[in-house]
């Protein structure tokens, strides 16, 4: 990883290959190799290496998160959602962290599954009620779902809860602007 920081990708890949060669049954080597391959633009190899690592450590939360984020960056929202769901299953009997819920929400949103996205954002707000960005995301998804009243409600909650946040205070105005544009478009 240090070699990647100083932009020595070939050296980083060489050392990652050596780690895999010496310890092929340890997921850390494959994970390192996946990260190096991703950094140097070898996406297919990176994906294969992430999957090799997961076969060796199927419940490694950090590894599942890296895979979900990789899939998302690659534009494969279905695969990203699967990885976020797998990560969520590693929290049995516990509430999933807001980060996992947000990952699921974003994947659902890009897949056109707005109702599920809204549910995940609402659950994330319960986990992290002090994050104004979550209120904004939920309001946006509700608008996308044509739930103007729900968006207004969330925007009002954000403005009330975060009186020192410019984003939260302007959210009700943005919701009204988007609602007005949407209404005008539906008249046409």
mmCIF file of C-alpha atoms in Angstrom:
data_model
loop_
_atom_site.group_PDB
_atom_site.id
_atom_site.type_symbol
_atom_site.label_atom_id
_atom_site.label_comp_id
_atom_site.label_asym_id
_atom_site.label_seq_id
_atom_site.Cartn_x
_atom_site.Cartn_y
_atom_site.Cartn_z
ATOM 1 C CA UNK A 1 0.000 0.000 0.000
ATOM 2 C CA UNK A 2 2.897 2.348 0.707
ATOM 3 C CA UNK A 3 4.084 1.991 -2.891
ATOM 4 C CA UNK A 4 0.690 3.122 -4.167
ATOM 5 C CA UNK A 5 0.966 6.239 -2.023
ATOM 6 C CA UNK A 6 4.153 7.253 -3.849
ATOM 7 C CA UNK A 7 2.753 6.279 -7.248
ATOM 8 C CA UNK A 8 4.857 3.168 -7.772
ATOM 9 C CA UNK A 9 2.110 0.910 -9.059
ATOM 10 C CA UNK A 10 4.363 -1.634 -10.758
ATOM 11 C CA UNK A 11 6.316 -2.127 -7.541
ATOM 12 C CA UNK A 12 3.095 -2.352 -5.539
ATOM 13 C CA UNK A 13 1.730 -5.022 -7.880
ATOM 14 C CA UNK A 14 5.014 -6.945 -7.693
ATOM 15 C CA UNK A 15 4.869 -7.010 -3.887
ATOM 16 C CA UNK A 16 1.171 -7.877 -3.851
ATOM 17 C CA UNK A 17 1.909 -10.796 -6.185
ATOM 18 C CA UNK A 18 4.679 -11.938 -3.830
ATOM 19 C CA UNK A 19 2.335 -11.787 -0.830
ATOM 20 C CA UNK A 20 -0.212 -13.910 -2.714
ATOM 21 C CA UNK A 21 2.507 -16.327 -3.799
ATOM 22 C CA UNK A 22 3.777 -16.801 -0.232
ATOM 23 C CA UNK A 23 0.355 -16.860 1.491
ATOM 24 C CA UNK A 24 -2.250 -17.864 -1.106
ATOM 25 C CA UNK A 25 -4.727 -19.032 1.554
ATOM 26 C CA UNK A 26 -4.845 -15.686 3.365
ATOM 27 C CA UNK A 27 -7.381 -13.152 2.220
ATOM 28 C CA UNK A 28 -5.180 -10.144 2.998
ATOM 29 C CA UNK A 29 -2.870 -10.794 0.047
ATOM 30 C CA UNK A 30 -5.728 -11.090 -2.414
ATOM 31 C CA UNK A 31 -7.339 -7.989 -0.953
ATOM 32 C CA UNK A 32 -4.097 -6.052 -1.326
ATOM 33 C CA UNK A 33 -3.707 -7.276 -4.895
ATOM 34 C CA UNK A 34 -7.304 -6.244 -5.659
ATOM 35 C CA UNK A 35 -6.663 -2.754 -4.339
ATOM 36 C CA UNK A 36 -3.485 -2.424 -6.405
ATOM 37 C CA UNK A 37 -5.185 -3.716 -9.552
ATOM 38 C CA UNK A 38 -8.042 -1.289 -9.056
ATOM 39 C CA UNK A 39 -5.621 1.590 -8.587
ATOM 40 C CA UNK A 40 -3.800 0.821 -11.845
ATOM 41 C CA UNK A 41 -6.962 0.290 -13.866
ATOM 42 C CA UNK A 42 -7.067 -3.504 -14.015
ATOM 43 C CA UNK A 43 -10.703 -3.672 -12.947
ATOM 44 C CA UNK A 44 -11.373 -7.266 -14.068
ATOM 45 C CA UNK A 45 -8.379 -8.537 -12.114
ATOM 46 C CA UNK A 46 -9.367 -6.423 -9.118
ATOM 47 C CA UNK A 47 -12.866 -7.883 -9.110
ATOM 48 C CA UNK A 48 -11.528 -11.436 -9.381
ATOM 49 C CA UNK A 49 -9.098 -10.801 -6.529
ATOM 50 C CA UNK A 50 -11.803 -9.322 -4.305
ATOM 51 C CA UNK A 51 -13.849 -12.465 -4.894
ATOM 52 C CA UNK A 52 -10.856 -14.707 -4.147
ATOM 53 C CA UNK A 53 -10.350 -12.818 -0.882
ATOM 54 C CA UNK A 54 -14.031 -13.200 -0.011
ATOM 55 C CA UNK A 55 -13.912 -16.955 -0.589
ATOM 56 C CA UNK A 56 -11.237 -17.035 2.113
ATOM 57 C CA UNK A 57 -12.941 -14.548 4.451
ATOM 58 C CA UNK A 58 -16.644 -14.392 3.539
ATOM 59 C CA UNK A 59 -17.661 -12.361 6.594
ATOM 60 C CA UNK A 60 -14.841 -9.816 6.605
ATOM 61 C CA UNK A 61 -16.765 -6.565 6.925
ATOM 62 C CA UNK A 62 -14.041 -4.279 5.593
ATOM 63 C CA UNK A 63 -13.534 -6.519 2.582
ATOM 64 C CA UNK A 64 -17.269 -6.622 1.826
ATOM 65 C CA UNK A 65 -17.398 -2.844 2.097
ATOM 66 C CA UNK A 66 -14.466 -2.473 -0.311
ATOM 67 C CA UNK A 67 -16.173 -4.796 -2.782
ATOM 68 C CA UNK A 68 -19.466 -2.891 -2.530
ATOM 69 C CA UNK A 69 -17.728 0.435 -3.101
ATOM 70 C CA UNK A 70 -15.707 -1.019 -5.992
ATOM 71 C CA UNK A 71 -18.846 -2.389 -7.655
ATOM 72 C CA UNK A 72 -20.529 0.972 -7.198
ATOM 73 C CA UNK A 73 -17.595 2.840 -8.761
ATOM 74 C CA UNK A 74 -17.734 0.400 -11.664
ATOM 75 C CA UNK A 75 -21.411 1.224 -12.171
ATOM 76 C CA UNK A 76 -22.621 -2.281 -11.335
ATOM 77 C CA UNK A 77 -25.351 -1.264 -8.921
ATOM 78 C CA UNK A 78 -26.899 -4.733 -8.730
ATOM 79 C CA UNK A 79 -23.597 -6.256 -7.653
ATOM 80 C CA UNK A 80 -22.999 -3.357 -5.267
ATOM 81 C CA UNK A 81 -26.391 -3.938 -3.669
ATOM 82 C CA UNK A 82 -25.626 -7.645 -3.274
ATOM 83 C CA UNK A 83 -22.338 -6.797 -1.562
ATOM 84 C CA UNK A 84 -24.041 -4.250 0.747
ATOM 85 C CA UNK A 85 -26.680 -6.872 1.588
ATOM 86 C CA UNK A 86 -23.982 -9.450 2.351
ATOM 87 C CA UNK A 87 -22.285 -6.903 4.582
ATOM 88 C CA UNK A 88 -25.597 -6.228 6.316
ATOM 89 C CA UNK A 89 -25.965 -9.939 7.068
ATOM 90 C CA UNK A 90 -22.758 -9.818 9.105
ATOM 91 C CA UNK A 91 -24.654 -7.828 11.735
ATOM 92 C CA UNK A 92 -27.107 -10.504 12.971
ATOM 93 C CA UNK A 93 -29.303 -9.352 15.790
ATOM 94 C CA UNK A 94 -27.795 -5.888 15.544
ATOM 95 C CA UNK A 95 -28.877 -2.836 13.681
ATOM 96 C CA UNK A 96 -26.944 -2.326 10.494
ATOM 97 C CA UNK A 97 -24.668 0.717 10.606
ATOM 98 C CA UNK A 98 -25.852 3.834 8.815
ATOM 99 C CA UNK A 99 -23.040 3.469 6.286
ATOM 100 C CA UNK A 100 -24.384 0.073 5.176
ATOM 101 C CA UNK A 101 -27.948 1.389 5.015
ATOM 102 C CA UNK A 102 -26.782 4.348 2.924
ATOM 103 C CA UNK A 103 -24.881 2.043 0.567
ATOM 104 C CA UNK A 104 -28.028 -0.008 0.066
ATOM 105 C CA UNK A 105 -30.071 3.168 -0.394
ATOM 106 C CA UNK A 106 -27.760 4.573 -3.062
ATOM 107 C CA UNK A 107 -27.678 1.281 -4.969
ATOM 108 C CA UNK A 108 -31.480 1.017 -4.827
ATOM 109 C CA UNK A 109 -31.812 4.633 -5.909
ATOM 110 C CA UNK A 110 -29.632 4.096 -8.982
ATOM 111 C CA UNK A 111 -31.571 0.913 -9.780
ATOM 112 C CA UNK A 112 -34.839 2.863 -9.754
ATOM 113 C CA UNK A 113 -36.039 1.262 -6.534
ATOM 114 C CA UNK A 114 -36.929 4.530 -4.868
ATOM 115 C CA UNK A 115 -39.275 3.188 -2.199
ATOM 116 C CA UNK A 116 -36.599 0.828 -0.898
ATOM 117 C CA UNK A 117 -34.029 3.643 -1.049
ATOM 118 C CA UNK A 118 -36.317 5.846 1.054
ATOM 119 C CA UNK A 119 -36.774 3.053 3.601
ATOM 120 C CA UNK A 120 -33.012 2.549 3.889
ATOM 121 C CA UNK A 121 -32.376 6.293 4.315
ATOM 122 C CA UNK A 122 -35.095 6.491 6.973
ATOM 123 C CA UNK A 123 -33.439 3.609 8.828
ATOM 124 C CA UNK A 124 -30.046 5.334 8.492
ATOM 125 C CA UNK A 125 -31.512 8.487 10.051
ATOM 126 C CA UNK A 126 -32.589 6.402 13.042
ATOM 127 C CA UNK A 127 -28.981 5.205 13.356
ATOM 128 C CA UNK A 128 -27.389 8.641 12.823
ATOM 129 C CA UNK A 129 -30.006 11.300 13.535
ATOM 130 C CA UNK A 130 -27.364 14.046 13.674
ATOM 131 C CA UNK A 131 -26.366 13.828 10.003
ATOM 132 C CA UNK A 132 -28.099 16.501 7.880
ATOM 133 C CA UNK A 133 -26.924 14.863 4.640
ATOM 134 C CA UNK A 134 -29.153 11.869 5.382
ATOM 135 C CA UNK A 135 -32.207 14.115 5.659
ATOM 136 C CA UNK A 136 -31.306 15.734 2.348
ATOM 137 C CA UNK A 137 -30.893 12.360 0.640
ATOM 138 C CA UNK A 138 -34.212 11.120 2.029
ATOM 139 C CA UNK A 139 -36.003 14.297 0.935
ATOM 140 C CA UNK A 140 -34.540 13.955 -2.575
ATOM 141 C CA UNK A 141 -35.594 10.309 -2.831
ATOM 142 C CA UNK A 142 -39.088 11.158 -1.640
ATOM 143 C CA UNK A 143 -39.306 13.831 -4.327
ATOM 144 C CA UNK A 144 -38.105 11.314 -6.918
ATOM 145 C CA UNK A 145 -40.887 9.027 -5.667
ATOM 146 C CA UNK A 146 -43.377 11.902 -6.130
ATOM 147 C CA UNK A 147 -43.932 12.027 -2.367
ATOM 148 C CA UNK A 148 -43.862 15.801 -2.074
ATOM 149 C CA UNK A 149 -45.492 15.872 1.344
ATOM 150 C CA UNK A 150 -43.000 13.357 2.712
ATOM 151 C CA UNK A 151 -40.131 15.427 1.297
ATOM 152 C CA UNK A 152 -41.559 18.576 2.868
ATOM 153 C CA UNK A 153 -41.838 16.817 6.227
ATOM 154 C CA UNK A 154 -38.215 15.633 6.148
ATOM 155 C CA UNK A 155 -36.992 19.062 5.001
ATOM 156 C CA UNK A 156 -38.841 20.735 7.873
ATOM 157 C CA UNK A 157 -37.366 18.239 10.349
ATOM 158 C CA UNK A 158 -33.871 18.941 9.008
ATOM 159 C CA UNK A 159 -34.319 22.714 9.250
ATOM 160 C CA UNK A 160 -35.604 22.414 12.805
ATOM 161 C CA UNK A 161 -32.997 19.902 13.952
ATOM 162 C CA UNK A 162 -29.995 21.663 12.376
ATOM 163 C CA UNK A 163 -30.556 25.428 12.728
ATOM 164 C CA UNK A 164 -26.844 26.121 12.164
ATOM 165 C CA UNK A 165 -26.597 24.118 8.944
ATOM 166 C CA UNK A 166 -26.987 26.150 5.770
ATOM 167 C CA UNK A 167 -27.814 22.967 3.807
ATOM 168 C CA UNK A 168 -30.523 21.991 6.262
ATOM 169 C CA UNK A 169 -32.005 25.476 6.382
ATOM 170 C CA UNK A 170 -32.188 25.747 2.596
ATOM 171 C CA UNK A 171 -33.560 22.227 2.127
ATOM 172 C CA UNK A 172 -37.229 23.269 2.499
ATOM 173 C CA UNK A 173 -36.719 25.943 -0.179
ATOM 174 C CA UNK A 174 -35.059 23.446 -2.548
ATOM 175 C CA UNK A 175 -37.866 20.950 -1.946
ATOM 176 C CA UNK A 176 -40.453 23.600 -2.842
ATOM 177 C CA UNK A 177 -38.522 24.604 -5.978
ATOM 178 C CA UNK A 178 -38.293 20.992 -7.159
ATOM 179 C CA UNK A 179 -41.953 20.358 -6.293
ATOM 180 C CA UNK A 180 -42.967 23.431 -8.294
ATOM 181 C CA UNK A 181 -40.885 22.351 -11.325
ATOM 182 C CA UNK A 182 -42.315 18.853 -11.117
ATOM 183 C CA UNK A 183 -45.862 20.205 -10.927
ATOM 184 C CA UNK A 184 -45.221 22.499 -13.902
ATOM 185 C CA UNK A 185 -43.824 19.621 -15.955
ATOM 186 C CA UNK A 186 -46.774 17.387 -15.194
ATOM 187 C CA UNK A 187 -49.160 20.151 -16.453
ATOM 188 C CA UNK A 188 -47.397 20.253 -19.826
#
